Coordinates of C-alpha atoms in Angstrom, one line a residue:
M1 CA 0.0 0.0 0.0
T2 CA 1.4 3.4 -1.1
M3 CA 0.2 6.8 0.0
M4 CA 0.5 9.9 -2.1
S5 CA 2.8 12.7 -0.8
K6 CA 0.1 15.2 -1.6
P7 CA -3.6 14.8 -2.4
V8 CA -4.2 13.7 -6.0
G9 CA -7.6 12.7 -7.4
I10 CA -10.0 12.7 -10.4
I11 CA -11.5 16.1 -11.3
G12 CA -13.4 15.1 -14.4
T13 CA -14.7 11.9 -16.0
G14 CA -16.2 11.0 -19.4
S15 CA -17.3 7.9 -21.3
F16 CA -18.4 6.7 -24.7
L17 CA -20.4 3.6 -25.8
P18 CA -21.3 2.6 -29.3
D19 CA -25.0 2.5 -30.1
N20 CA -25.1 -1.2 -31.1
V21 CA -26.3 -3.4 -28.3
V22 CA -25.9 -7.2 -28.2
T23 CA -28.0 -8.7 -25.4
N24 CA -27.8 -12.1 -23.8
F25 CA -30.8 -13.1 -25.8
D26 CA -29.0 -12.2 -29.0
L27 CA -26.1 -14.5 -27.9
E28 CA -28.6 -17.4 -27.4
K29 CA -29.1 -17.4 -31.1
M30 CA -25.3 -17.6 -31.8
V31 CA -23.8 -20.0 -29.3
D32 CA -25.0 -22.6 -26.7
T33 CA -25.8 -20.3 -23.8
N34 CA -28.7 -18.5 -22.2
D35 CA -29.6 -15.3 -20.5
Q36 CA -29.9 -16.9 -17.0
W37 CA -26.6 -18.7 -17.2
I38 CA -24.8 -15.5 -18.2
R39 CA -26.5 -13.2 -15.6
E40 CA -26.0 -15.6 -12.7
R41 CA -22.3 -16.1 -13.4
T42 CA -21.3 -12.6 -14.6
G43 CA -24.0 -10.1 -13.9
I44 CA -23.9 -9.1 -17.6
E45 CA -27.1 -8.4 -19.5
E46 CA -25.8 -6.7 -22.6
R47 CA -22.6 -5.4 -24.2
R48 CA -21.9 -2.7 -26.8
I49 CA -20.3 -3.4 -30.1
A50 CA -18.4 -0.8 -32.2
P51 CA -19.6 -0.7 -35.9
E52 CA -17.2 -1.2 -38.8
G53 CA -15.2 2.0 -39.3
M54 CA -15.2 3.1 -35.7
N55 CA -11.8 2.7 -34.0
T56 CA -10.6 2.8 -30.5
S57 CA -9.1 6.2 -30.8
Y58 CA -12.5 7.7 -31.8
M59 CA -14.2 6.3 -28.7
A60 CA -11.3 7.5 -26.5
T61 CA -11.5 11.0 -28.0
E62 CA -15.2 11.3 -27.3
A63 CA -14.7 10.1 -23.7
A64 CA -11.7 12.4 -23.2
K65 CA -13.6 15.5 -24.4
K66 CA -16.3 14.9 -21.8
A67 CA -13.8 14.4 -19.0
M68 CA -12.0 17.6 -19.9
Q69 CA -15.2 19.5 -20.1
M70 CA -16.2 18.3 -16.6
A71 CA -12.7 19.1 -15.3
K72 CA -12.9 22.6 -16.9
V73 CA -9.5 22.2 -18.6
T74 CA -8.4 22.7 -22.2
A75 CA -6.4 20.4 -24.3
E76 CA -3.4 22.7 -23.8
D77 CA -3.7 22.2 -20.0
I78 CA -3.0 18.4 -20.3
D79 CA 0.7 17.6 -19.5
M80 CA 0.5 13.8 -20.1
I81 CA -1.8 11.3 -21.8
I82 CA -1.8 7.7 -20.6
F83 CA -3.9 5.4 -22.8
A84 CA -4.6 2.0 -21.4
T85 CA -5.6 -0.4 -24.2
L86 CA -4.7 -3.7 -25.8
T87 CA -6.7 -2.9 -29.0
P88 CA -5.1 0.2 -30.4
D89 CA -5.9 1.4 -33.9
M90 CA -2.5 0.2 -35.0
I91 CA 0.9 -0.7 -33.5
I92 CA 2.5 2.6 -34.3
P93 CA 1.7 5.4 -33.9
S94 CA 0.5 4.7 -30.4
A95 CA -3.2 5.2 -29.6
A96 CA -2.1 7.9 -27.1
C97 CA -0.4 9.9 -29.9
V98 CA -3.4 9.6 -32.1
L99 CA -5.6 10.8 -29.2
Q100 CA -3.2 13.7 -28.6
A101 CA -3.5 14.8 -32.2
N102 CA -7.3 14.4 -32.1
L103 CA -7.5 16.6 -29.0
G104 CA -4.9 19.1 -30.0
A105 CA -3.1 18.5 -26.7
K106 CA 0.2 19.8 -28.0
N107 CA 1.9 20.2 -24.6
A108 CA 1.2 16.6 -23.5
A109 CA 3.6 13.6 -23.5
A110 CA 1.7 10.5 -24.5
Y111 CA 2.1 6.8 -24.4
D112 CA 0.1 3.5 -24.4
L113 CA -0.1 1.3 -21.4
Q114 CA -1.0 -2.4 -21.9
A115 CA -2.1 -4.1 -18.7
A116 CA -5.4 -5.6 -20.1
C117 CA -8.2 -5.6 -17.5
S118 CA -6.0 -3.7 -15.0
G119 CA -5.0 -1.1 -17.5
F120 CA -7.1 1.9 -16.3
V121 CA -6.1 1.2 -12.7
Y122 CA -2.4 1.0 -13.6
G123 CA -2.8 4.2 -15.6
L124 CA -4.6 6.0 -12.7
I125 CA -1.9 5.0 -10.2
T126 CA 0.8 6.1 -12.6
A127 CA -0.8 9.4 -13.3
A128 CA -1.2 10.0 -9.5
S129 CA 2.5 9.3 -9.0
Y130 CA 3.5 11.8 -11.7
I131 CA 1.4 14.5 -10.1
S132 CA 2.4 13.6 -6.5
S133 CA 6.1 13.9 -7.5
G134 CA 5.5 17.4 -9.0
L135 CA 6.5 16.3 -12.5
Y136 CA 3.1 17.0 -14.1
K137 CA -0.1 18.9 -13.1
K138 CA -2.8 17.5 -15.3
V139 CA -2.8 14.0 -16.6
L140 CA -5.5 12.5 -18.9
V141 CA -6.0 8.7 -18.3
V142 CA -8.0 6.8 -20.8
G143 CA -9.1 3.2 -21.0
A144 CA -10.7 2.1 -24.3
E145 CA -11.1 -1.2 -26.0
I146 CA -12.7 -2.8 -29.1
L147 CA -12.5 -6.3 -27.9
S148 CA -15.3 -7.4 -30.1
R149 CA -12.7 -7.7 -32.9
R150 CA -10.6 -10.0 -30.7
V151 CA -13.4 -12.3 -29.7
N152 CA -14.3 -15.6 -31.4
W153 CA -18.0 -15.3 -31.6
N154 CA -18.3 -19.1 -31.7
D155 CA -16.6 -19.4 -28.3
R156 CA -19.3 -19.2 -25.6
G157 CA -16.7 -18.9 -22.9
T158 CA -15.4 -15.5 -24.1
C159 CA -17.9 -13.9 -26.4
I160 CA -20.4 -13.4 -23.5
L161 CA -17.8 -11.3 -21.5
F162 CA -16.3 -8.7 -23.8
G163 CA -17.6 -5.6 -25.5
D164 CA -16.5 -2.2 -26.6
G165 CA -16.3 1.3 -25.0
A166 CA -14.1 4.0 -23.5
G167 CA -13.7 5.8 -20.2
A168 CA -11.5 8.8 -19.4
A169 CA -10.5 10.8 -16.3
V170 CA -8.5 14.0 -15.8
V171 CA -6.2 13.5 -12.8
S172 CA -4.9 16.5 -10.8
E173 CA -3.9 17.7 -7.4
V174 CA -7.0 18.2 -5.2
P175 CA -7.8 19.9 -1.9
E176 CA -6.6 18.2 1.3
G177 CA -9.0 15.5 2.5
Y178 CA -10.0 14.4 -1.1
G179 CA -8.4 12.1 -3.7
I180 CA -6.7 8.8 -3.7
K181 CA -5.9 7.6 -0.2
G182 CA -3.7 4.6 -1.2
V183 CA -3.0 2.1 -3.9
D184 CA -2.0 -1.5 -4.4
M185 CA -0.4 -2.9 -7.5
G186 CA 0.8 -6.3 -8.4
A187 CA 1.1 -8.9 -11.2
D188 CA 1.5 -12.7 -11.6
G189 CA 2.9 -13.5 -15.0
T190 CA 2.7 -17.2 -14.4
G191 CA -1.0 -17.1 -15.1
G192 CA -0.5 -15.7 -18.6
P193 CA -1.5 -18.8 -20.5
S194 CA -4.9 -18.8 -18.8
L195 CA -5.9 -15.6 -20.6
C196 CA -4.0 -14.7 -23.8
I197 CA -4.1 -14.0 -27.5
P198 CA -1.6 -16.5 -28.9
A199 CA -0.8 -14.8 -32.2
G200 CA -0.1 -11.2 -33.2
G201 CA 3.2 -10.6 -31.4
T202 CA 6.7 -11.6 -32.4
A203 CA 6.5 -15.1 -31.0
V204 CA 3.6 -16.2 -33.3
V205 CA 3.2 -13.8 -36.2
A206 CA -0.4 -13.3 -37.3
N207 CA -1.1 -14.6 -40.8
D208 CA -4.1 -16.1 -42.7
Q209 CA -3.4 -19.5 -41.2
R210 CA -3.3 -18.3 -37.6
V211 CA -6.5 -16.3 -38.2
E212 CA -8.1 -19.4 -39.6
E213 CA -7.0 -21.4 -36.5
G214 CA -8.4 -18.8 -34.2
L215 CA -5.1 -17.9 -32.7
T216 CA -5.7 -14.1 -33.1
F217 CA -8.7 -14.3 -30.8
I218 CA -8.9 -14.2 -27.0
H219 CA -8.3 -17.6 -25.4
M220 CA -9.4 -18.1 -21.8
D221 CA -9.3 -20.9 -19.2
G222 CA -12.4 -19.6 -17.3
P223 CA -12.1 -21.7 -14.1
E224 CA -8.5 -20.7 -13.6
V225 CA -9.1 -17.0 -14.2
Y226 CA -12.1 -17.2 -11.8
K227 CA -10.0 -18.8 -9.1
F228 CA -7.2 -16.3 -9.5
A229 CA -9.5 -13.3 -9.5
V230 CA -11.3 -14.3 -6.3
K231 CA -8.1 -15.0 -4.5
T232 CA -6.3 -11.9 -5.7
M233 CA -9.1 -9.4 -5.2
G234 CA -9.8 -10.7 -1.7
R235 CA -6.1 -10.3 -0.8
T236 CA -5.6 -6.9 -2.3
V237 CA -8.8 -5.5 -0.7

């Protein structure tokens, strides 16, 4: 547990969701599952799916604009952009640099952070650390994904879980008594094979054969991920 040397918190938030909704009843027509099974095990009733032509950076830009409006800051006030995503528009330039250009945040450093489901939390803690140290004053943290394009819609174990959307927060120093009181970060790389996308990196290059074999989609060992999550979340809380 780490405490901030001065109070740092969120001063504005924003979000964006695509209009297209896929319900559990829609999934019943696609794979062997049902609404009750999904709701009892996940609490999920529906998910949003980005249409063709909509990219992660677009969703992030819309969410960021709302966060900046709530925070009453301009693009030029932003010192740093941390973009948590594992589904950027492309490998380079980074999604953060695309977002910087979209916003006109010409004074901001910008980089992507890939920590999957933990990405926004990692980004928030990192932003708070920058501000607490005095290095930056206003940091934009964004988490955005289009996981529908990384899901095998014939795999009932994963297609029920993932969707598309974006959230953003402006992080800044705040008055005493407010803000982040403490943080806890960790990782366990030994569990990597239980939740992975086998192809697309340098170890297994994506090509037509790998796409055909489904190696560019999310692969998950559901029971192992569940056991890890329950144990870890209990310990960290």
